[in-house]
C-alpha cells in the first residue's frame, strides 16, 4: 500500500485544485458544507459532481440532475474489465476507480507480483481520495485563496493531462487506441465529452486483441 | 436533494463494481489503451481550438522531456505542470 500511496502524488497534485474549485462552487451555490463534503466522500467522480451541483444551482429537479451525472460516468463501466486480468475488483477497489486511478493502475499492475497488486491499488486510490476530499473541504470553507497566486491553480490542474500523456505514451502506436482517441477528441470538440469517452470505451472493448497490457 | 446525491453515489459505484465483479469473463479487447489515450486527448485540449493549445502542447513536450531526462513519472508531471503555470504567468 505504501508504494501505491507514493505513486498517487501526481494524481493528488492534479485533484487538489479541482476539488478546491468544486468545494467553492458548492458553497457559492448555497449548498451546505456537510452536503458538499458528502458528495465528495460518497461519489468520488469529479465531472459528475460538478454537473450535479451546477444543475441543482440552476433549479433542475434533483433526480434528473443525478441521472445526467450518471450518464457522465458511463465510461467507468469499461475500467473494471480492463483491469480484471491483473486484479479482482472488490467493493473498495471499485469505489476508488476513477479515471486517473484506472490509468495509473493499468500501467503499474502488470509489472507487480500478484500478491502486491491489491495493496498498491488501494494505496493509489486512497491517495487520490484523500486529496479530493481535502481539496473539497478547503474549497467549501473559502480556501480558494490558496490558489490565488498567478498560474498556481491552473498549473496544478494541468498535472492531470500531463499524467495522462505519460500513461498514454506506450499506446500511441496502437491502432485501436488511436481510433478511439480520435473519436473521443472529435466528440469532445463538439461539446459531447462524456459520449466521446463512452464511444472510446466501446471501440476499445470491441477491438480484438489482448486488452489492457501496456 | 440528498436522494439525488445517494442515487448518483450508488449508480457510480455500481457502474464501477458490477462489470469488474462480473463472473462472465468477457474479454475487454483494447478498452484499456483506448480509454487512456482518449482521456489524455480530452483532458489536454479544451474546445474550441485556440492558442491555448500551443501552451498545452509546449507543457506536454516539457512533461515528455522530463520523463526522458529523469525517468520519474512524478517529477515529469511536476515539471510539465510548472511549465504550464509559468507560460501562463508570462502571458503565453
mmCIF file of C-alpha atoms in Angstrom:
data_model
loop_
_atom_site.group_PDB
_atom_site.id
_atom_site.type_symbol
_atom_site.label_atom_id
_atom_site.label_comp_id
_atom_site.label_asym_id
_atom_site.label_seq_id
_atom_site.Cartn_x
_atom_site.Cartn_y
_atom_site.Cartn_z
ATOM 1 C CA UNK A 1 0.000 0.000 0.000
ATOM 2 C CA UNK A 2 2.876 2.355 0.767
ATOM 3 C CA UNK A 3 4.150 2.155 -2.821
ATOM 4 C CA UNK A 4 0.677 2.904 -4.124
ATOM 5 C CA UNK A 5 0.330 5.931 -1.867
ATOM 6 C CA UNK A 6 3.702 7.214 -3.059
ATOM 7 C CA UNK A 7 2.723 6.668 -6.678
ATOM 8 C CA UNK A 8 -0.510 8.613 -6.150
ATOM 9 C CA UNK A 9 1.080 12.008 -5.700
ATOM 10 C CA UNK A 10 0.803 13.141 -9.348
ATOM 11 C CA UNK A 11 -2.916 12.387 -9.125
ATOM 12 C CA UNK A 12 -3.210 14.129 -5.764
ATOM 13 C CA UNK A 13 -1.404 17.157 -7.181
ATOM 14 C CA UNK A 14 -3.914 17.422 -10.002
ATOM 15 C CA UNK A 15 -7.004 16.623 -7.954
ATOM 16 C CA UNK A 16 -6.398 19.202 -5.251
ATOM 17 C CA UNK A 17 -7.125 22.442 -7.151
ATOM 18 C CA UNK A 18 -10.068 20.890 -8.978
ATOM 19 C CA UNK A 19 -11.527 19.754 -5.671
ATOM 20 C CA UNK A 20 -10.999 23.216 -4.157
ATOM 21 C CA UNK A 21 -12.929 24.636 -7.112
ATOM 22 C CA UNK A 22 -15.700 22.095 -6.545
ATOM 23 C CA UNK A 23 -15.992 22.966 -2.866
ATOM 24 C CA UNK A 24 -16.062 26.671 -3.672
ATOM 25 C CA UNK A 25 -18.713 26.164 -6.368
ATOM 26 C CA UNK A 26 -20.922 24.262 -3.955
ATOM 27 C CA UNK A 27 -20.571 26.943 -1.294
ATOM 28 C CA UNK A 28 -21.383 29.677 -3.819
ATOM 29 C CA UNK A 29 -24.469 27.727 -4.879
ATOM 30 C CA UNK A 30 -25.671 27.889 -1.284
ATOM 31 C CA UNK A 31 -25.320 24.180 -0.557
ATOM 32 C CA UNK A 32 -24.423 23.186 2.980
ATOM 33 C CA UNK A 33 -20.830 22.318 3.885
ATOM 34 C CA UNK A 34 -21.843 18.861 5.024
ATOM 35 C CA UNK A 35 -23.725 18.156 1.801
ATOM 36 C CA UNK A 36 -20.794 19.332 -0.331
ATOM 37 C CA UNK A 37 -18.371 17.152 1.606
ATOM 38 C CA UNK A 38 -20.716 14.171 1.484
ATOM 39 C CA UNK A 39 -20.775 14.480 -2.309
ATOM 40 C CA UNK A 40 -17.000 14.067 -2.479
ATOM 41 C CA UNK A 41 -16.984 11.380 0.198
ATOM 42 C CA UNK A 42 -19.682 9.244 -1.427
ATOM 43 C CA UNK A 43 -19.496 9.902 -5.183
ATOM 44 C CA UNK A 44 -15.759 10.495 -5.815
ATOM 45 C CA UNK A 45 -16.232 11.314 -9.503
ATOM 46 C CA UNK A 46 -15.304 14.867 -10.386
ATOM 47 C CA UNK A 47 -17.179 15.641 -13.584
ATOM 48 C CA UNK A 48 -20.465 14.233 -12.354
ATOM 49 C CA UNK A 49 -20.123 16.105 -9.043
ATOM 50 C CA UNK A 50 -19.664 19.397 -10.881
ATOM 51 C CA UNK A 51 -22.640 18.536 -13.062
ATOM 52 C CA UNK A 52 -24.822 17.692 -10.074
ATOM 53 C CA UNK A 53 -24.044 20.915 -8.229
ATOM 54 C CA UNK A 54 -24.282 23.062 -11.371
ATOM 55 C CA UNK A 55 -27.629 21.587 -12.381
ATOM 56 C CA UNK A 56 -29.075 21.871 -8.878
ATOM 57 C CA UNK A 57 -27.970 25.509 -8.749
ATOM 58 C CA UNK A 58 -29.891 26.105 -11.996
ATOM 59 C CA UNK A 59 -33.045 24.629 -10.488
ATOM 60 C CA UNK A 60 -33.014 21.309 -12.362
ATOM 61 C CA UNK A 61 -35.039 18.648 -10.468
ATOM 62 C CA UNK A 62 -32.655 16.633 -8.246
ATOM 63 C CA UNK A 63 -33.377 13.194 -9.718
ATOM 64 C CA UNK A 64 -32.864 14.461 -13.269
ATOM 65 C CA UNK A 65 -29.595 16.097 -12.187
ATOM 66 C CA UNK A 66 -28.432 12.798 -10.666
ATOM 67 C CA UNK A 67 -29.397 10.880 -13.808
ATOM 68 C CA UNK A 68 -27.442 13.277 -16.021
ATOM 69 C CA UNK A 69 -24.484 12.942 -13.660
ATOM 70 C CA UNK A 70 -24.663 9.160 -14.018
ATOM 71 C CA UNK A 71 -24.560 9.440 -17.814
ATOM 72 C CA UNK A 72 -21.245 11.265 -17.459
ATOM 73 C CA UNK A 73 -19.875 8.230 -15.609
ATOM 74 C CA UNK A 74 -20.887 5.547 -18.126
ATOM 75 C CA UNK A 75 -17.267 5.141 -19.231
ATOM 76 C CA UNK A 76 -16.402 3.779 -15.788
ATOM 77 C CA UNK A 77 -18.124 0.534 -16.768
ATOM 78 C CA UNK A 78 -15.162 -0.295 -19.027
ATOM 79 C CA UNK A 79 -12.431 0.206 -16.422
ATOM 80 C CA UNK A 80 -13.001 -2.889 -14.317
ATOM 81 C CA UNK A 81 -12.976 -5.377 -17.201
ATOM 82 C CA UNK A 82 -9.723 -3.818 -18.471
ATOM 83 C CA UNK A 83 -8.108 -4.294 -15.041
ATOM 84 C CA UNK A 84 -9.578 -7.750 -14.401
ATOM 85 C CA UNK A 85 -6.575 -9.667 -15.798
ATOM 86 C CA UNK A 86 -4.430 -8.113 -13.063
ATOM 87 C CA UNK A 87 -6.746 -7.544 -10.105
ATOM 88 C CA UNK A 88 -10.070 -8.867 -8.845
ATOM 89 C CA UNK A 89 -12.425 -6.000 -8.170
ATOM 90 C CA UNK A 90 -13.949 -5.900 -4.710
ATOM 91 C CA UNK A 91 -16.271 -3.147 -3.431
ATOM 92 C CA UNK A 92 -13.454 -0.976 -2.062
ATOM 93 C CA UNK A 93 -11.387 -1.215 -5.240
ATOM 94 C CA UNK A 94 -14.443 -0.338 -7.326
ATOM 95 C CA UNK A 95 -15.289 2.665 -5.161
ATOM 96 C CA UNK A 96 -11.796 4.110 -5.728
ATOM 97 C CA UNK A 97 -11.803 3.514 -9.503
ATOM 98 C CA UNK A 98 -11.565 6.986 -11.050
ATOM 99 C CA UNK A 99 -10.174 7.845 -14.494
ATOM 100 C CA UNK A 100 -6.729 8.655 -13.161
ATOM 101 C CA UNK A 101 -6.509 5.718 -10.756
ATOM 102 C CA UNK A 102 -7.534 3.388 -13.597
ATOM 103 C CA UNK A 103 -4.933 4.781 -16.000
ATOM 104 C CA UNK A 104 -2.091 4.636 -13.492
ATOM 105 C CA UNK A 105 -3.104 1.161 -12.294
ATOM 106 C CA UNK A 106 -3.252 -0.131 -15.868
ATOM 107 C CA UNK A 107 0.365 0.924 -16.276
ATOM 108 C CA UNK A 108 1.672 -0.330 -12.954
ATOM 109 C CA UNK A 109 -0.225 -3.518 -12.054
ATOM 110 C CA UNK A 110 1.116 -5.820 -14.813
ATOM 111 C CA UNK A 111 4.657 -5.293 -13.532
ATOM 112 C CA UNK A 112 3.850 -6.101 -9.904
ATOM 113 C CA UNK A 113 3.776 -9.539 -8.260
ATOM 114 C CA UNK A 114 0.123 -10.673 -7.919
ATOM 115 C CA UNK A 115 0.313 -10.558 -4.127
ATOM 116 C CA UNK A 116 1.237 -6.863 -4.117
ATOM 117 C CA UNK A 117 -1.321 -5.599 -6.602
ATOM 118 C CA UNK A 118 -4.283 -5.072 -4.291
ATOM 119 C CA UNK A 119 -2.266 -3.109 -1.735
ATOM 120 C CA UNK A 120 -0.745 -0.956 -4.446
ATOM 121 C CA UNK A 121 -4.134 -0.227 -5.968
ATOM 122 C CA UNK A 122 -5.703 0.645 -2.629
ATOM 123 C CA UNK A 123 -2.805 2.969 -1.818
ATOM 124 C CA UNK A 124 -3.186 4.657 -5.179
ATOM 125 C CA UNK A 125 -6.915 5.104 -4.716
ATOM 126 C CA UNK A 126 -6.623 6.240 -1.124
ATOM 127 C CA UNK A 127 -4.059 8.927 -2.002
ATOM 128 C CA UNK A 128 -6.363 10.256 -4.698
ATOM 129 C CA UNK A 129 -9.400 10.083 -2.395
ATOM 130 C CA UNK A 130 -7.702 11.973 0.435
ATOM 131 C CA UNK A 131 -6.550 14.745 -1.892
ATOM 132 C CA UNK A 132 -10.012 15.071 -3.444
ATOM 133 C CA UNK A 133 -11.723 15.332 -0.078
ATOM 134 C CA UNK A 134 -9.164 17.665 1.483
ATOM 135 C CA UNK A 135 -9.495 19.988 -1.508
ATOM 136 C CA UNK A 136 -13.290 19.885 -1.280
ATOM 137 C CA UNK A 137 -13.165 20.713 2.430
ATOM 138 C CA UNK A 138 -10.852 23.684 1.961
ATOM 139 C CA UNK A 139 -12.753 24.978 -1.068
ATOM 140 C CA UNK A 140 -16.103 24.817 0.728
ATOM 141 C CA UNK A 141 -14.647 26.745 3.653
ATOM 142 C CA UNK A 142 -13.362 29.511 1.397
ATOM 143 C CA UNK A 143 -9.878 28.157 0.839
ATOM 144 C CA UNK A 144 -9.847 29.018 -2.862
ATOM 145 C CA UNK A 145 -7.488 31.842 -1.873
ATOM 146 C CA UNK A 146 -4.864 29.099 -1.673
ATOM 147 C CA UNK A 147 -4.879 29.079 -5.457
ATOM 148 C CA UNK A 148 -4.928 32.850 -5.933
ATOM 149 C CA UNK A 149 -1.249 33.123 -6.851
ATOM 150 C CA UNK A 150 -0.868 33.745 -10.601
ATOM 151 C CA UNK A 151 -0.818 30.494 -12.521
ATOM 152 C CA UNK A 152 -0.762 28.224 -9.459
ATOM 153 C CA UNK A 153 -4.281 26.824 -9.690
ATOM 154 C CA UNK A 154 -4.171 26.128 -13.399
ATOM 155 C CA UNK A 155 -0.632 24.752 -13.162
ATOM 156 C CA UNK A 156 -1.698 22.225 -10.535
ATOM 157 C CA UNK A 157 -4.764 21.287 -12.572
ATOM 158 C CA UNK A 158 -2.524 20.661 -15.593
ATOM 159 C CA UNK A 159 -0.920 17.803 -13.645
ATOM 160 C CA UNK A 160 -3.770 15.587 -14.852
ATOM 161 C CA UNK A 161 -3.280 15.986 -18.627
ATOM 162 C CA UNK A 162 0.483 15.732 -18.060
ATOM 163 C CA UNK A 163 -0.028 12.468 -16.207
ATOM 164 C CA UNK A 164 -2.390 11.127 -18.880
ATOM 165 C CA UNK A 165 0.222 11.913 -21.554
ATOM 166 C CA UNK A 166 2.819 9.776 -19.815
ATOM 167 C CA UNK A 167 0.330 6.949 -19.326
ATOM 168 C CA UNK A 168 -0.789 7.157 -22.967
ATOM 169 C CA UNK A 169 2.745 7.070 -24.444
ATOM 170 C CA UNK A 170 3.001 3.245 -24.624
ATOM 171 C CA UNK A 171 -0.283 3.097 -26.533
ATOM 172 C CA UNK A 172 0.332 5.734 -29.203
ATOM 173 C CA UNK A 173 1.180 3.075 -31.810
ATOM 174 C CA UNK A 174 -1.919 1.034 -31.017
ATOM 175 C CA UNK A 175 -4.471 1.498 -33.854
ATOM 176 C CA UNK A 176 -7.434 0.783 -31.583
ATOM 177 C CA UNK A 177 -6.268 3.386 -29.086
ATOM 178 C CA UNK A 178 -5.621 5.959 -31.803
ATOM 179 C CA UNK A 179 -9.024 5.439 -33.416
ATOM 180 C CA UNK A 180 -10.792 5.574 -30.057
ATOM 181 C CA UNK A 181 -8.819 8.638 -29.003
ATOM 182 C CA UNK A 182 -9.579 10.410 -32.262
ATOM 183 C CA UNK A 183 -13.288 9.655 -31.940
ATOM 184 C CA UNK A 184 -13.330 10.886 -28.338
ATOM 185 C CA UNK A 185 -11.495 14.080 -29.259
ATOM 186 C CA UNK A 186 -13.861 14.770 -32.154
ATOM 187 C CA UNK A 187 -16.932 14.479 -29.928
ATOM 188 C CA UNK A 188 -15.174 16.437 -27.182
ATOM 189 C CA UNK A 189 -14.666 19.330 -29.591
ATOM 190 C CA UNK A 190 -18.373 19.164 -30.386
ATOM 191 C CA UNK A 191 -19.183 19.528 -26.693
ATOM 192 C CA UNK A 192 -20.006 15.845 -26.137
ATOM 193 C CA UNK A 193 -17.084 14.812 -23.926
ATOM 194 C CA UNK A 194 -18.892 12.158 -21.910
ATOM 195 C CA UNK A 195 -20.279 10.437 -25.007
ATOM 196 C CA UNK A 196 -16.867 10.674 -26.662
ATOM 197 C CA UNK A 197 -15.217 8.818 -23.802
ATOM 198 C CA UNK A 198 -18.006 6.259 -23.768
ATOM 199 C CA UNK A 199 -17.570 5.704 -27.518
ATOM 200 C CA UNK A 200 -13.830 5.273 -26.988
ATOM 201 C CA UNK A 201 -14.602 2.576 -24.452
ATOM 202 C CA UNK A 202 -16.962 0.818 -26.855
ATOM 203 C CA UNK A 203 -14.402 0.933 -29.702
ATOM 204 C CA UNK A 204 -11.681 -0.447 -27.456
ATOM 205 C CA UNK A 205 -13.955 -3.092 -25.968
ATOM 206 C CA UNK A 206 -14.990 -4.383 -29.401
ATOM 207 C CA UNK A 207 -11.464 -4.313 -30.839
ATOM 208 C CA UNK A 208 -9.962 -7.802 -30.779
ATOM 209 C CA UNK A 209 -6.700 -8.431 -29.024
ATOM 210 C CA UNK A 210 -5.137 -8.650 -25.606
ATOM 211 C CA UNK A 211 -6.702 -5.804 -23.660
ATOM 212 C CA UNK A 212 -5.082 -3.527 -21.175
ATOM 213 C CA UNK A 213 -1.474 -4.642 -21.460
ATOM 214 C CA UNK A 214 0.743 -1.569 -21.645
ATOM 215 C CA UNK B 1 -31.569 16.663 -2.935
ATOM 216 C CA UNK B 2 -29.953 14.150 -0.619
ATOM 217 C CA UNK B 3 -31.762 11.378 -2.501
ATOM 218 C CA UNK B 4 -30.183 12.644 -5.728
ATOM 219 C CA UNK B 5 -26.767 12.555 -4.115
ATOM 220 C CA UNK B 6 -27.300 8.996 -2.900
ATOM 221 C CA UNK B 7 -28.585 7.912 -6.317
ATOM 222 C CA UNK B 8 -25.523 9.357 -8.039
ATOM 223 C CA UNK B 9 -23.213 7.747 -5.485
ATOM 224 C CA UNK B 10 -24.849 4.318 -5.729
ATOM 225 C CA UNK B 11 -25.131 4.430 -9.512
ATOM 226 C CA UNK B 12 -21.497 5.439 -9.937
ATOM 227 C CA UNK B 13 -20.376 2.689 -7.597
ATOM 228 C CA UNK B 14 -22.399 0.055 -9.458
ATOM 229 C CA UNK B 15 -21.040 1.252 -12.819
ATOM 230 C CA UNK B 16 -17.560 0.634 -11.464
ATOM 231 C CA UNK B 17 -18.243 -2.502 -9.483
ATOM 232 C CA UNK B 18 -20.589 -4.757 -11.469
ATOM 233 C CA UNK B 19 -18.617 -5.024 -14.746
ATOM 234 C CA UNK B 20 -15.416 -5.644 -12.782
ATOM 235 C CA UNK B 21 -17.006 -8.163 -10.475
ATOM 236 C CA UNK B 22 -18.912 -9.973 -13.223
ATOM 237 C CA UNK B 23 -18.364 -13.701 -13.220
ATOM 238 C CA UNK B 24 -18.556 -13.921 -17.004
ATOM 239 C CA UNK B 25 -15.034 -13.452 -18.258
ATOM 240 C CA UNK B 26 -15.834 -11.173 -21.158
ATOM 241 C CA UNK B 27 -12.568 -10.098 -22.775
ATOM 242 C CA UNK B 28 -12.065 -6.340 -22.604
ATOM 243 C CA UNK B 29 -10.396 -6.145 -26.007
ATOM 244 C CA UNK B 30 -8.368 -2.947 -26.180
ATOM 245 C CA UNK B 31 -10.582 -0.957 -23.818
ATOM 246 C CA UNK B 32 -7.714 -0.045 -21.500
ATOM 247 C CA UNK B 33 -5.370 1.527 -24.046
ATOM 248 C CA UNK B 34 -8.301 3.098 -25.905
ATOM 249 C CA UNK B 35 -9.600 4.853 -22.802
ATOM 250 C CA UNK B 36 -6.181 6.020 -21.625
ATOM 251 C CA UNK B 37 -5.442 7.686 -24.972
ATOM 252 C CA UNK B 38 -8.954 9.163 -25.093
ATOM 253 C CA UNK B 39 -8.618 10.544 -21.563
ATOM 254 C CA UNK B 40 -5.300 12.146 -22.478
ATOM 255 C CA UNK B 41 -6.630 13.892 -25.581
ATOM 256 C CA UNK B 42 -9.813 15.064 -23.902
ATOM 257 C CA UNK B 43 -8.039 16.401 -20.817
ATOM 258 C CA UNK B 44 -5.254 18.187 -22.707
ATOM 259 C CA UNK B 45 -7.198 20.043 -25.396
ATOM 260 C CA UNK B 46 -10.232 22.082 -24.400
ATOM 261 C CA UNK B 47 -12.664 23.164 -27.101
ATOM 262 C CA UNK B 48 -12.662 25.256 -29.191
ATOM 263 C CA UNK B 49 -9.214 25.097 -30.848
ATOM 264 C CA UNK B 50 -7.263 28.149 -29.663
ATOM 265 C CA UNK B 51 -3.730 29.447 -28.949
ATOM 266 C CA UNK B 52 -4.199 27.794 -25.557
ATOM 267 C CA UNK B 53 -3.481 24.501 -27.344
ATOM 268 C CA UNK B 54 0.051 25.726 -28.113
ATOM 269 C CA UNK B 55 0.660 26.415 -24.426
ATOM 270 C CA UNK B 56 -0.668 22.965 -23.561
ATOM 271 C CA UNK B 57 1.454 21.404 -26.295
ATOM 272 C CA UNK B 58 4.630 23.079 -25.034
ATOM 273 C CA UNK B 59 3.896 21.996 -21.477
ATOM 274 C CA UNK B 60 3.253 18.434 -22.658
ATOM 275 C CA UNK B 61 6.562 18.490 -24.532
ATOM 276 C CA UNK B 62 8.211 19.599 -21.298
ATOM 277 C CA UNK B 63 6.487 16.718 -19.499
ATOM 278 C CA UNK B 64 7.769 14.239 -22.063
ATOM 279 C CA UNK B 65 11.312 15.606 -21.891
ATOM 280 C CA UNK B 66 11.105 15.495 -18.119
ATOM 281 C CA UNK B 67 10.315 11.798 -18.291
ATOM 282 C CA UNK B 68 13.157 11.157 -20.736
ATOM 283 C CA UNK B 69 15.643 13.061 -18.576
ATOM 284 C CA UNK B 70 14.634 11.798 -15.139
ATOM 285 C CA UNK B 71 12.766 8.548 -15.783
ATOM 286 C CA UNK B 72 10.443 9.545 -12.937
ATOM 287 C CA UNK B 73 6.727 9.903 -13.640
ATOM 288 C CA UNK B 74 6.030 12.230 -10.718
ATOM 289 C CA UNK B 75 8.927 14.568 -11.422
ATOM 290 C CA UNK B 76 7.944 14.746 -15.091
ATOM 291 C CA UNK B 77 4.350 15.652 -14.176
ATOM 292 C CA UNK B 78 5.596 18.316 -11.760
ATOM 293 C CA UNK B 79 7.868 19.806 -14.451
ATOM 294 C CA UNK B 80 5.065 19.852 -17.015
ATOM 295 C CA UNK B 81 2.597 21.446 -14.621
ATOM 296 C CA UNK B 82 5.178 24.019 -13.566
ATOM 297 C CA UNK B 83 5.963 24.877 -17.175
ATOM 298 C CA UNK B 84 2.259 25.282 -17.924
ATOM 299 C CA UNK B 85 1.861 27.679 -14.995
ATOM 300 C CA UNK B 86 4.992 29.592 -15.956
ATOM 301 C CA UNK B 87 3.817 30.035 -19.549
ATOM 302 C CA UNK B 88 0.504 31.312 -18.233
ATOM 303 C CA UNK B 89 2.160 33.748 -15.857
ATOM 304 C CA UNK B 90 4.229 35.055 -18.794
ATOM 305 C CA UNK B 91 1.012 35.718 -20.689
ATOM 306 C CA UNK B 92 1.579 32.950 -23.194
#
